[in-house]
XYZ file of C-alpha atoms in Angstrom:
757
model
C 48.942 20.524 21.917
C 47.612 20.088 18.455
C 47.712 17.007 16.244
C 48.715 16.678 12.461
C 45.428 16.589 10.471
C 47.177 13.817 8.313
C 49.172 11.415 10.443
C 47.484 12.370 13.922
C 50.775 12.794 15.418
C 51.697 15.536 17.935
C 52.273 19.196 16.626
C 55.083 21.081 18.184
C 55.346 24.917 18.113
C 58.662 26.489 16.744
C 58.627 30.075 18.364
C 61.638 30.941 16.359
C 59.691 31.390 13.121
C 56.957 33.884 13.120
C 54.707 34.807 10.061
C 55.134 38.488 9.314
C 51.512 39.333 8.225
C 49.802 38.302 11.285
C 52.507 37.144 13.976
C 51.380 33.493 14.438
C 53.449 30.600 15.342
C 54.526 28.151 12.812
C 53.661 24.504 14.196
C 55.799 21.523 12.850
C 54.546 17.619 12.988
C 56.570 15.819 15.242
C 56.583 12.642 12.630
C 57.965 15.153 9.925
C 55.330 14.271 7.595
C 54.286 17.951 6.975
C 55.663 21.139 6.303
C 55.081 23.856 8.664
C 51.629 25.322 8.905
C 50.223 28.238 10.891
C 48.964 28.010 14.620
C 45.453 28.407 14.185
C 43.623 26.020 16.293
C 40.392 26.349 14.681
C 41.725 24.607 11.646
C 42.159 21.329 13.349
C 39.852 18.750 14.741
C 39.969 18.870 18.767
C 42.385 21.558 18.484
C 40.356 23.886 20.966
C 37.172 23.429 23.152
C 35.727 26.833 22.254
C 36.676 26.709 18.489
C 34.177 26.922 15.771
C 33.711 23.824 13.773
C 36.080 23.598 10.989
C 35.492 25.495 7.632
C 37.180 25.569 4.205
C 40.074 27.652 4.809
C 41.796 29.061 1.351
C 45.182 29.075 3.551
C 45.187 25.387 4.552
C 47.602 22.989 3.356
C 46.862 21.289 0.048
C 48.878 18.289 -1.094
C 48.891 16.466 -4.427
C 47.215 12.974 -4.496
C 49.525 11.552 -6.989
C 52.632 13.254 -5.149
C 51.962 13.453 -1.566
C 55.399 15.152 -0.921
C 54.289 18.291 -3.078
C 52.440 20.598 -0.412
C 51.665 24.273 -0.617
C 49.406 26.852 1.263
C 46.010 27.247 -0.564
C 44.583 25.392 -3.689
C 46.763 25.187 -6.901
C 48.270 22.544 -9.234
C 51.026 19.896 -8.760
C 54.392 21.116 -10.708
C 55.120 17.474 -11.418
C 51.777 15.940 -12.977
C 49.682 19.217 -13.285
C 46.760 17.710 -11.277
C 44.696 19.859 -9.092
C 45.805 19.814 -5.377
C 43.468 18.665 -2.478
C 43.059 19.782 1.175
C 45.515 17.767 3.473
C 42.950 17.915 6.277
C 40.429 15.035 5.968
C 37.651 17.065 7.444
C 38.079 20.037 4.886
C 35.146 21.343 2.992
C 34.312 20.059 -0.294
C 35.938 22.518 -2.921
C 34.404 22.105 -6.457
C 36.072 25.123 -7.896
C 38.280 23.653 -10.159
C 35.450 21.089 -11.364
C 33.250 24.241 -12.060
C 35.998 26.017 -13.717
C 36.996 23.218 -16.156
C 33.045 22.344 -16.680
C 32.535 26.129 -17.622
C 35.412 25.959 -20.157
C 34.173 22.748 -21.609
C 30.458 24.164 -22.372
C 31.922 27.039 -23.920
C 35.149 25.468 -25.963
C 33.066 22.257 -27.177
C 30.364 23.672 -29.306
C 33.245 26.504 -30.873
C 35.563 23.455 -31.857
C 32.679 21.711 -33.503
C 31.762 24.690 -35.653
C 35.430 25.353 -36.525
C 35.728 21.417 -37.263
C 32.485 22.006 -39.618
C 34.076 25.128 -41.387
C 37.550 23.204 -41.983
C 35.957 20.181 -43.417
C 33.453 22.339 -45.708
C 35.558 21.436 -48.862
C 34.686 17.859 -48.402
C 31.009 18.674 -48.078
C 28.982 18.194 -51.304
C 27.454 20.710 -53.188
C 28.659 24.558 -53.636
C 26.491 26.231 -50.961
C 28.837 26.832 -48.119
C 31.852 27.564 -50.343
C 30.041 29.942 -52.380
C 28.871 31.853 -49.426
C 32.162 31.576 -47.440
C 35.293 31.134 -49.660
C 38.260 30.138 -48.292
C 40.206 33.613 -47.719
C 36.885 34.768 -45.757
C 36.469 31.320 -43.940
C 39.990 31.196 -42.301
C 39.003 34.576 -40.495
C 36.123 33.300 -39.158
C 37.946 30.012 -37.824
C 40.441 32.365 -36.268
C 37.309 34.182 -34.418
C 35.854 31.081 -33.220
C 38.943 29.186 -32.187
C 40.623 31.939 -30.430
C 38.090 31.666 -27.222
C 38.208 27.810 -27.251
C 42.017 27.724 -27.420
C 43.215 31.001 -25.304
C 40.595 31.063 -22.522
C 39.416 27.238 -22.766
C 42.861 25.931 -22.825
C 44.503 28.688 -20.604
C 44.897 26.244 -17.534
C 46.910 23.845 -19.824
C 49.141 26.636 -21.008
C 49.934 27.540 -17.682
C 50.412 23.853 -16.372
C 52.720 23.454 -19.246
C 54.660 26.702 -18.613
C 54.828 25.187 -14.776
C 56.199 21.858 -16.110
C 58.878 23.589 -18.052
C 59.957 25.764 -15.234
C 60.214 22.998 -12.774
C 61.727 20.393 -15.293
C 58.931 17.933 -14.484
C 57.569 17.236 -18.107
C 53.958 15.553 -18.221
C 51.400 15.055 -20.518
C 50.167 19.004 -20.167
C 53.703 19.762 -21.689
C 52.703 18.233 -24.823
C 49.528 19.657 -24.835
C 50.458 23.156 -24.146
C 53.144 23.100 -26.602
C 51.113 21.295 -29.428
C 48.002 23.298 -28.993
C 49.884 26.386 -28.680
C 52.437 25.822 -31.649
C 49.509 24.601 -33.971
C 47.255 27.732 -32.855
C 50.244 30.198 -33.357
C 51.333 28.812 -36.510
C 47.554 28.808 -37.998
C 47.556 32.636 -36.607
C 50.738 33.477 -38.419
C 49.348 31.785 -41.530
C 46.347 33.967 -41.210
C 47.968 37.298 -40.633
C 51.129 37.039 -42.708
C 50.609 33.956 -45.267
C 53.516 35.370 -47.108
C 56.041 33.872 -45.006
C 55.351 30.529 -46.322
C 56.743 29.031 -49.158
C 54.495 28.215 -52.267
C 54.586 24.418 -51.791
C 52.187 24.812 -49.098
C 49.657 27.124 -50.384
C 46.453 25.285 -51.309
C 44.270 27.230 -53.503
C 46.291 30.278 -53.305
C 46.105 30.180 -49.007
C 48.468 28.606 -46.615
C 46.685 25.902 -44.799
C 45.809 26.767 -41.224
C 44.978 24.109 -38.282
C 42.436 26.145 -35.894
C 40.208 23.016 -35.919
C 43.020 20.929 -34.637
C 43.880 23.359 -31.736
C 40.264 23.648 -30.770
C 39.425 20.211 -30.962
C 42.308 19.131 -28.905
C 41.486 21.595 -26.093
C 37.953 20.488 -26.222
C 39.014 16.787 -25.727
C 41.507 17.457 -23.099
C 39.000 19.285 -21.064
C 36.508 16.251 -21.344
C 39.276 14.110 -19.737
C 39.839 16.806 -16.993
C 36.027 16.776 -16.058
C 35.923 13.260 -15.967
C 39.076 13.157 -13.621
C 38.010 15.752 -11.237
C 34.364 14.152 -10.953
C 35.756 10.791 -9.930
C 38.095 12.531 -7.338
C 35.150 14.272 -5.953
C 33.511 10.987 -5.195
C 36.695 9.904 -3.073
C 36.053 12.782 -0.947
C 32.307 11.935 -0.384
C 32.945 8.859 1.713
C 34.949 11.281 4.023
C 32.055 13.770 4.185
C 29.638 10.844 4.727
C 31.726 9.607 7.805
C 32.008 13.008 9.332
C 28.207 13.463 8.794
C 27.753 10.393 11.482
C 28.849 12.707 14.354
C 26.162 14.789 15.973
C 26.699 18.501 15.710
C 26.086 19.292 19.390
C 26.278 17.556 22.742
C 23.919 18.159 25.982
C 26.617 19.141 28.586
C 25.659 18.632 32.309
C 26.877 21.205 34.623
C 28.541 21.223 38.071
C 24.946 22.261 39.197
C 23.203 19.504 37.482
C 22.090 21.966 34.944
C 21.900 20.963 31.046
C 22.732 22.732 28.206
C 23.249 22.191 24.198
C 26.938 23.241 23.085
C 28.671 22.708 20.054
C 30.399 19.499 19.658
C 33.900 21.386 19.299
C 33.441 22.746 22.576
C 33.450 19.521 24.590
C 36.473 18.874 26.137
C 37.829 15.643 28.094
C 36.226 14.890 31.451
C 32.884 16.830 30.552
C 29.886 15.064 31.678
C 27.156 14.525 28.680
C 23.640 13.397 28.838
C 22.432 10.879 25.925
C 18.799 10.551 25.375
C 16.769 7.941 23.616
C 17.186 8.216 19.822
C 20.094 10.603 20.053
C 23.698 9.746 18.796
C 26.608 9.471 21.114
C 28.527 12.736 20.631
C 32.128 11.412 21.553
C 34.070 8.417 23.053
C 33.767 7.850 26.733
C 32.026 5.953 29.731
C 28.609 5.806 30.918
C 28.797 7.185 34.797
C 24.802 7.037 35.447
C 22.021 5.426 34.000
C 21.970 2.742 31.320
C 20.838 2.475 27.137
C 20.629 0.137 24.503
C 23.075 1.244 21.894
C 23.261 0.373 18.244
C 26.986 -0.147 17.336
C 26.488 -1.587 14.011
C 28.668 1.397 12.499
C 31.584 -0.202 13.999
C 30.715 -3.845 14.725
C 28.632 -4.320 11.779
C 26.226 -6.215 13.959
C 22.443 -5.095 13.962
C 21.773 -5.948 17.390
C 21.994 -3.275 20.104
C 24.183 -4.014 22.870
C 23.300 -3.037 26.755
C 25.644 -0.110 27.735
C 25.229 0.591 31.865
C 27.533 2.364 34.624
C 31.435 1.830 33.408
C 30.763 0.870 30.101
C 32.642 2.314 27.240
C 30.568 4.190 24.487
C 31.642 5.173 21.060
C 30.997 8.429 19.494
C 28.738 8.508 16.328
C 26.796 5.276 17.630
C 23.147 5.367 18.206
C 21.492 5.286 21.472
C 18.407 3.458 20.442
C 16.518 3.303 24.158
C 17.164 4.359 27.719
C 19.101 7.532 28.983
C 22.268 7.917 30.738
C 25.197 10.390 31.232
C 28.489 9.692 29.806
C 31.932 11.195 30.724
C 33.923 12.389 27.669
C 37.345 10.653 27.216
C 38.228 11.203 23.622
C 37.069 14.071 21.679
C 37.968 15.486 18.167
C 40.781 13.749 16.371
C 41.077 11.087 19.146
C 37.769 9.668 18.934
C 37.223 6.404 17.046
C 35.111 8.031 14.351
C 37.784 10.591 13.582
C 40.411 7.673 13.518
C 38.157 5.993 11.007
C 38.050 9.035 8.938
C 41.742 9.287 8.739
C 42.184 5.824 7.751
C 40.038 6.036 4.989
C 41.501 9.548 4.019
C 45.084 7.859 4.302
C 44.242 4.966 2.174
C 42.652 7.156 -0.484
C 45.578 9.340 -0.826
C 48.029 6.030 -0.914
C 49.957 6.121 -4.176
C 48.414 3.437 -6.838
C 51.282 1.150 -8.668
C 49.451 2.312 -11.818
C 50.471 5.751 -11.485
C 54.111 5.022 -11.011
C 53.999 3.246 -14.363
C 52.009 6.189 -16.075
C 54.790 8.426 -14.703
C 57.577 6.225 -16.185
C 55.811 6.278 -19.347
C 55.138 9.988 -19.719
C 59.128 10.744 -18.406
C 60.056 8.936 -21.558
C 57.288 9.591 -24.077
C 57.055 13.726 -23.481
C 60.862 14.333 -23.721
C 61.100 12.040 -26.842
C 58.344 13.888 -28.761
C 59.928 17.468 -27.825
C 63.418 15.890 -28.962
C 62.153 14.624 -32.147
C 60.270 17.967 -32.818
C 63.483 19.807 -31.957
C 65.573 17.584 -33.892
C 63.453 17.863 -36.901
C 63.625 21.741 -37.129
C 67.603 21.506 -36.640
C 68.148 19.041 -39.360
C 65.624 20.701 -41.961
C 67.034 23.921 -41.411
C 70.702 22.801 -41.756
C 70.569 20.596 -44.703
C 66.797 21.047 -45.977
C 65.981 22.382 -49.400
C 65.146 25.827 -49.596
C 63.334 27.433 -48.004
C 64.860 25.362 -45.300
C 63.644 27.289 -42.317
C 60.041 27.345 -43.707
C 60.434 23.402 -44.100
C 62.173 23.119 -40.800
C 59.150 25.158 -39.030
C 56.182 23.268 -40.798
C 57.669 19.756 -40.165
C 58.552 20.430 -36.466
C 54.624 21.611 -36.187
C 53.603 18.210 -37.789
C 55.759 16.346 -35.367
C 54.294 18.213 -32.478
C 50.522 17.790 -33.766
C 50.704 14.285 -34.800
C 52.105 13.169 -31.562
C 49.914 15.340 -29.274
C 48.460 13.070 -26.806
C 44.622 13.310 -27.869
C 44.405 9.369 -28.378
C 46.498 8.854 -25.156
C 44.196 10.849 -23.249
C 40.991 9.254 -24.555
C 42.332 5.673 -24.484
C 41.534 5.073 -20.909
C 38.492 7.459 -20.358
C 36.659 6.064 -23.521
C 37.032 2.376 -22.114
C 36.074 3.284 -18.825
C 32.937 5.120 -19.719
C 31.703 2.441 -21.913
C 32.668 -0.297 -19.308
C 31.012 1.503 -16.573
C 27.611 1.907 -18.414
C 28.138 -1.989 -19.453
C 28.834 -2.687 -15.795
C 25.642 -1.018 -14.578
C 23.460 -3.211 -16.885
C 24.999 -6.069 -15.261
C 24.419 -4.757 -11.720
C 27.913 -3.442 -10.835
C 29.334 -0.125 -10.513
C 33.013 0.697 -10.975
C 34.330 4.156 -9.090
C 37.562 4.558 -11.312
C 39.847 2.847 -13.762
C 42.287 1.763 -11.023
C 39.687 -0.423 -9.667
C 38.753 -1.917 -12.942
C 42.400 -2.694 -13.841
C 43.310 -4.158 -10.219
C 40.033 -6.424 -9.871
C 41.356 -8.848 -12.593
C 44.422 -9.440 -10.748
C 42.796 -9.842 -7.301
C 43.701 -13.476 -5.710
C 42.387 -12.586 -2.170
C 38.838 -11.754 -1.078
C 38.329 -10.550 2.575
C 34.457 -10.578 3.190
C 32.387 -9.213 5.880
C 29.664 -11.466 7.414
C 26.465 -9.533 8.356
C 25.042 -8.039 5.217
C 27.554 -9.308 2.787
C 27.221 -13.179 3.317
C 24.013 -12.754 5.177
C 21.081 -10.960 4.489
C 21.674 -8.605 7.527
C 17.907 -9.244 8.795
C 17.633 -11.693 11.581
C 14.583 -14.318 11.594
C 13.014 -16.753 13.585
C 14.739 -20.179 13.013
C 13.877 -22.653 15.604
C 11.691 -23.348 18.604
C 12.113 -25.912 21.396
C 9.511 -26.489 24.038
C 9.715 -28.141 27.301
C 7.525 -31.192 27.701
C 4.882 -28.874 29.884
C 4.509 -26.762 26.890
C 3.750 -27.005 23.236
C 5.667 -24.585 20.387
C 2.727 -22.660 19.555
C 2.039 -21.566 23.359
C 5.650 -20.970 23.610
C 5.835 -18.918 20.462
C 2.482 -17.046 21.268
C 3.596 -15.930 24.866
C 7.253 -15.133 23.984
C 6.200 -13.199 20.699
C 3.697 -11.125 22.400
C 6.006 -10.285 25.174
C 8.274 -8.957 22.810
C 5.757 -6.552 21.177
C 6.933 -4.119 23.775
C 10.599 -4.332 22.755
C 12.382 -2.382 20.123
C 15.236 -5.011 19.655
C 15.706 -6.499 16.260
C 15.601 -10.089 18.085
C 12.091 -9.039 19.096
C 11.002 -8.137 15.629
C 12.411 -11.465 14.515
C 10.026 -13.196 17.069
C 7.083 -10.976 15.959
C 7.430 -11.774 12.324
C 8.087 -15.345 12.831
C 4.930 -15.811 14.814
C 2.743 -13.979 12.116
C 4.312 -16.044 9.472
C 3.145 -19.323 11.435
C -0.256 -17.918 11.914
C 0.189 -17.346 15.745
C -2.169 -14.809 17.162
C -0.602 -12.386 19.367
C -2.150 -11.018 22.657
C -1.849 -7.920 24.710
C 0.775 -7.885 27.678
C 0.917 -6.118 31.158
C 3.819 -4.541 33.049
C 6.331 -4.837 30.407
C 9.818 -4.227 31.621
C 13.125 -4.331 29.495
C 16.249 -5.313 31.485
C 19.279 -4.031 29.344
C 21.746 -6.678 28.386
C 19.446 -9.480 29.871
C 16.136 -9.726 28.206
C 12.351 -8.772 28.986
C 9.724 -9.751 31.733
C 6.158 -9.160 31.855
C 2.547 -10.637 32.179
C 1.059 -12.284 29.444
C -2.462 -14.050 29.384
C -2.219 -13.727 33.493
C 1.294 -15.678 33.408
C 4.653 -14.041 34.264
C 6.774 -14.509 31.023
C 10.302 -13.917 30.645
C 12.429 -13.883 27.633
C 16.344 -13.323 27.234
C 19.712 -14.893 27.806
C 21.070 -17.153 30.506
C 21.875 -14.382 32.526
C 18.221 -13.292 32.900
C 17.328 -16.830 33.913
C 19.782 -16.877 36.801
C 18.717 -13.691 37.820
C 14.992 -14.806 38.072
C 16.070 -18.129 39.466
C 15.197 -20.388 36.704
C 16.973 -23.600 35.954
C 18.510 -23.870 32.447
C 20.750 -26.792 32.629
C 18.306 -28.887 30.299
C 18.038 -26.004 27.949
C 21.699 -25.340 27.621
C 22.340 -28.769 26.385
C 19.848 -28.351 23.672
C 21.198 -24.598 22.900
C 24.623 -25.387 22.248
C 23.807 -27.306 18.790
C 22.009 -24.201 17.911
C 24.865 -21.953 18.367
C 27.131 -24.111 16.476
C 24.722 -23.623 13.530
C 25.031 -19.883 13.715
C 21.871 -19.138 15.683
C 21.180 -16.556 18.491
C 19.402 -18.427 21.268
C 16.884 -16.976 23.785
C 15.603 -18.774 27.006
C 11.854 -18.423 27.800
C 10.357 -18.950 31.342
C 6.641 -18.882 32.401
C 5.658 -18.779 36.019
C 9.361 -18.995 37.207
C 9.920 -22.383 35.051
C 11.793 -23.266 32.024
C 9.419 -23.248 29.056
C 11.735 -23.711 26.078
C 14.104 -21.673 23.867
C 13.803 -19.759 20.548
C 16.783 -19.567 17.837
C 17.010 -16.593 15.721
C 19.538 -16.604 12.712
C 20.764 -14.007 9.927
C 20.242 -16.271 6.927
C 22.893 -16.577 4.109
C 22.036 -14.906 0.792
C 20.805 -17.459 -1.681
C 23.432 -17.053 -3.889
C 26.335 -16.887 -1.468
C 27.682 -20.489 -1.681
C 27.363 -20.548 -5.390
C 29.304 -17.155 -5.514
C 31.982 -18.222 -3.393
C 32.394 -21.556 -5.131
C 32.793 -19.984 -8.425
C 35.465 -17.426 -6.786
C 37.567 -20.333 -5.488
C 37.489 -21.925 -8.768
C 38.929 -18.924 -10.305
C 41.701 -19.000 -8.001
C 40.604 -16.380 -5.447
C 41.153 -17.475 -1.506
C 38.317 -16.348 0.645
C 38.882 -14.709 4.172
C 36.012 -13.995 6.454
C 36.539 -11.053 8.680
C 33.384 -10.358 11.143
C 32.793 -8.649 14.589
C 30.430 -11.707 15.396
C 31.476 -14.306 18.212
C 34.069 -16.975 16.911
C 31.372 -19.870 17.355
C 28.808 -18.245 14.933
C 31.259 -17.170 12.470
C 32.916 -20.606 12.550
C 29.415 -21.857 12.069
C 28.787 -19.737 8.816
C 32.315 -20.215 7.395
C 31.991 -23.864 8.040
C 28.489 -23.987 5.773
C 30.077 -21.773 3.016
C 33.393 -23.664 2.869
C 35.457 -20.770 3.869
C 38.522 -21.956 5.776
C 40.189 -18.653 6.808
C 38.247 -16.955 9.551
C 38.748 -13.832 11.831
C 35.890 -13.479 14.357
C 35.378 -10.559 16.741
C 37.476 -8.005 14.850
C 36.971 -4.230 14.967
C 37.446 -1.740 12.052
C 41.162 -1.242 12.854
C 41.627 -4.988 12.645
C 39.984 -5.232 9.245
C 42.244 -3.134 7.652
C 45.272 -4.428 9.502
C 44.305 -7.702 7.885
C 44.072 -6.239 4.458
C 47.260 -4.760 4.902
C 49.027 -7.843 6.062
C 47.831 -10.037 3.252
C 49.099 -7.175 0.962
C 52.389 -7.359 2.615
C 52.457 -10.897 1.673
C 52.387 -9.841 -2.122
C 48.639 -10.532 -2.559
C 46.112 -8.436 -4.338
C 43.204 -7.869 -1.810
C 39.738 -7.072 -2.643
C 37.478 -6.235 0.377
C 33.618 -6.891 0.402
C 31.624 -5.115 3.013
C 28.348 -3.170 3.584
C 28.800 -1.041 6.597
C 30.635 1.949 8.189
C 32.862 -0.469 10.200
C 34.113 -1.906 6.561
C 35.116 1.567 5.382
C 38.736 1.598 6.403
C 39.527 -1.900 5.139
C 37.400 -1.173 1.810
C 39.678 1.927 1.342
C 42.900 0.004 2.424
C 42.242 -2.876 -0.145
C 43.330 -2.716 -3.895
C 39.720 -2.997 -4.599
C 37.009 -2.295 -2.216
C 33.536 -3.670 -2.985
C 30.597 -2.784 -1.306
C 26.948 -4.061 -1.289
C 24.119 -1.636 -2.819
C 22.149 -2.828 -0.108
C 24.281 -1.549 2.303
C 25.377 1.962 3.879
C 26.297 4.874 1.628
C 29.919 5.353 3.289
C 30.481 1.707 2.156
C 29.692 2.463 -1.272
C 31.411 5.822 -1.077
C 34.720 4.081 -0.032
C 34.526 1.176 -2.299
C 35.793 1.166 -5.890
C 33.135 -1.545 -6.781
C 29.572 -1.549 -5.831
C 27.169 -4.452 -6.202
C 24.019 -3.071 -6.976
C 22.028 -5.850 -6.042
C 24.212 -6.915 -3.023
C 24.974 -10.448 -4.583
C 28.281 -11.719 -4.307
C 27.889 -13.299 -7.907
C 28.437 -9.765 -9.152
C 32.009 -10.162 -8.171
C 32.445 -12.900 -10.952
C 30.543 -10.805 -13.510
C 32.842 -7.736 -12.594
C 36.093 -9.641 -13.013
C 35.084 -10.646 -16.338
C 34.294 -7.288 -17.478
C 37.616 -6.045 -15.840
C 39.447 -8.296 -17.860
C 37.889 -7.323 -21.118
C 38.262 -3.594 -20.087
C 41.775 -3.928 -19.399
C 42.419 -5.723 -22.728
C 40.352 -3.018 -24.399
C 42.612 -0.236 -22.954
C 45.957 -1.818 -23.820
C 44.338 -2.085 -27.504
C 43.656 1.537 -27.207
C 47.134 2.496 -25.862
C 48.745 0.281 -28.775
C 46.582 2.143 -31.677
C 47.852 5.463 -30.073
C 51.016 4.551 -30.133
C 51.085 2.780 -33.322
C 49.995 6.001 -35.055
C 52.840 8.158 -33.171
C 55.266 5.464 -34.104
C 54.287 5.537 -37.717
C 53.444 9.216 -37.999
C 56.279 10.705 -36.204
C 59.084 9.523 -38.691
C 56.920 10.644 -41.776
C 56.390 13.952 -40.093
C 59.787 14.502 -39.428
C 60.626 13.805 -43.064
C 62.690 10.573 -42.311
C 61.646 9.277 -45.566
C 62.127 12.309 -47.538
C 65.322 11.471 -49.228
C 64.034 8.230 -50.725
C 60.448 8.535 -51.356
C 59.965 12.358 -51.121
C 57.400 11.894 -48.464
C 56.254 14.746 -46.297
C 53.584 15.202 -43.999
C 52.130 18.410 -43.571
C 50.308 19.593 -40.306
C 46.850 19.139 -41.998
C 47.726 15.362 -42.705
C 49.215 15.231 -39.202
C 46.060 16.637 -37.870
C 44.001 14.095 -39.877
C 46.174 11.113 -38.643
C 45.530 12.439 -35.191
C 41.666 12.411 -35.698
C 42.160 8.959 -37.120
C 43.716 7.610 -34.054
C 41.122 9.185 -31.899
C 38.385 7.869 -34.086
C 40.063 4.140 -33.674
C 40.163 4.349 -29.804
C 36.644 5.698 -29.724
C 35.308 2.819 -32.138
C 37.447 0.150 -30.114
C 36.120 1.124 -27.009
C 32.467 1.220 -28.170
C 33.002 -2.719 -28.831
C 32.571 -3.281 -24.980
C 29.124 -2.839 -25.385
């Protein structure tokens, strides 16, 4: 059986339906979330033990990120909103063909549009040089020659999407773009080839005015918006590709004859025995059946301290075996592994529909038909009751309505503010991924924070020493730190650094031995020394009752305690702590003062988590949580009606970062966290959240002003262009003035956006 690449549910075969071209059975998701797709197991994670790794498939299922119910075979555009479709499968290869195509069209259309605009404005330039060399009757042919490739080739995708929107009756912004640009260009072509069709009142200097510059410039500006949008959407896929990159490409399989061979990861099936050597990533989820190792599970737990794994212990695919060698049995492979589930959680959250999009759809659903209706009504009224030649007046005024209402300024309103705001944010040490994150951050009322690397520095350091009466602290530190020189454990590194900072000279060791999950033993200065936890002390027969009494207060302060024994007797204990970032307390205080509720969610122990929370004034704490629980916590808060931001720095935080309305990643953390987040704090300081919220408020205010400017020009310009005031004042708005008004609205939007700097 196979699994649905979107929801992970079982996929069932329907043998009653067959494709006519290859005879493959159709498969259907048992949850009903996908349409039928062909039974090619190589296209799905974990589908076949002998399958090739998944690759980009032009016949794969694609869906619209804004309308997930829209699905089709292969790439294309959404008939509802006109957006490019994306692969439904989370592990699909990156497809940049749409971005590459739009970029090529922009690079050609923009220079041509600039030249056409310059030619159209030549009458306004001082001097007679250009006008004498290129009189209007010759200039119009040059404009036609330059504008044609910019409009017909550069804007071809918009015409196609406009036609799709009309056929499907899902009017969108491409409807106006296609009709507005098409009518402006077609009108200008007719005016150039057959000017005698137009009344003398519309002749300027003996020639009919043309509007090639409006058509070309609108095309170039819409292409700019498309390139910006596609680049932002491309970044959302980087998070999934980074997650998939955590899994190794091969596994070392142990045969029944104990022979070993490297095989592709896709060839691993449940029950296989796999060898994991030091420094290798664990290929799939399973359990250790032989040997032991020290495994870095920070990608799951967020904690930097490796954990011991021996016979019977579970291991997680994608985590790193730091030391030791073991044989494991594969239990979950392909889509069943924890890493694959995390990938799907991120993908599902990223594909979820944003509330802002629903609002935009409602606005577009009213705006586009209203403009089309106003243009059609203008033509009909002027054709019926207008002065002669009524049809010419009807055509010109209808074109004026379309041109002045063309959503150029509406298209620029958000991108311009976002571009300026993101530049300003970078100087403030905050990086926004998209407009949705900027808009949502100002409304955040709950902040969920990870502990390690977010509230703390993520680097354990020596914090305390407590020696028994027969030992002084310098001797205790010298013996324990010298012994730890033989260990690769982060806590060992903290002891080594702490000793050197205190001027303690470290000495050589003999017969070093690491006991996984317990600690280390060896000979230092001709004495048997052991450093580790209580289990190690019990194993060596060392009495720890007195040290335990002193250790508990240290644990309550958030420290990790290690016992030290010399020659079989208790010598003292050392405490290691991951210190808080210097500005954490102040930053959280500012956020609480701004009405933000702070919740800490960490994989650390309850005692340590409670100690850290108490020192920062955090009342809501969830300890010992895994990635799924962090995402569930965010979802639970959202279901309570809260607008949630999640701050974290590790791979384990990626699902929660994607689930939250605003994911906030530390710039000092992992690439996956940053790619999953809508906001990255370059300096890794929570104080950046307050700066980002202030910028968010200013940006949203600026966007609303820009939208007001755009709608204001449409509201004032459309009635004039339609000739509503002609009976009383004789006012008419030619397409040339309509284009000027449209340009003025765009200029107002750009100038207002630049104020954010």
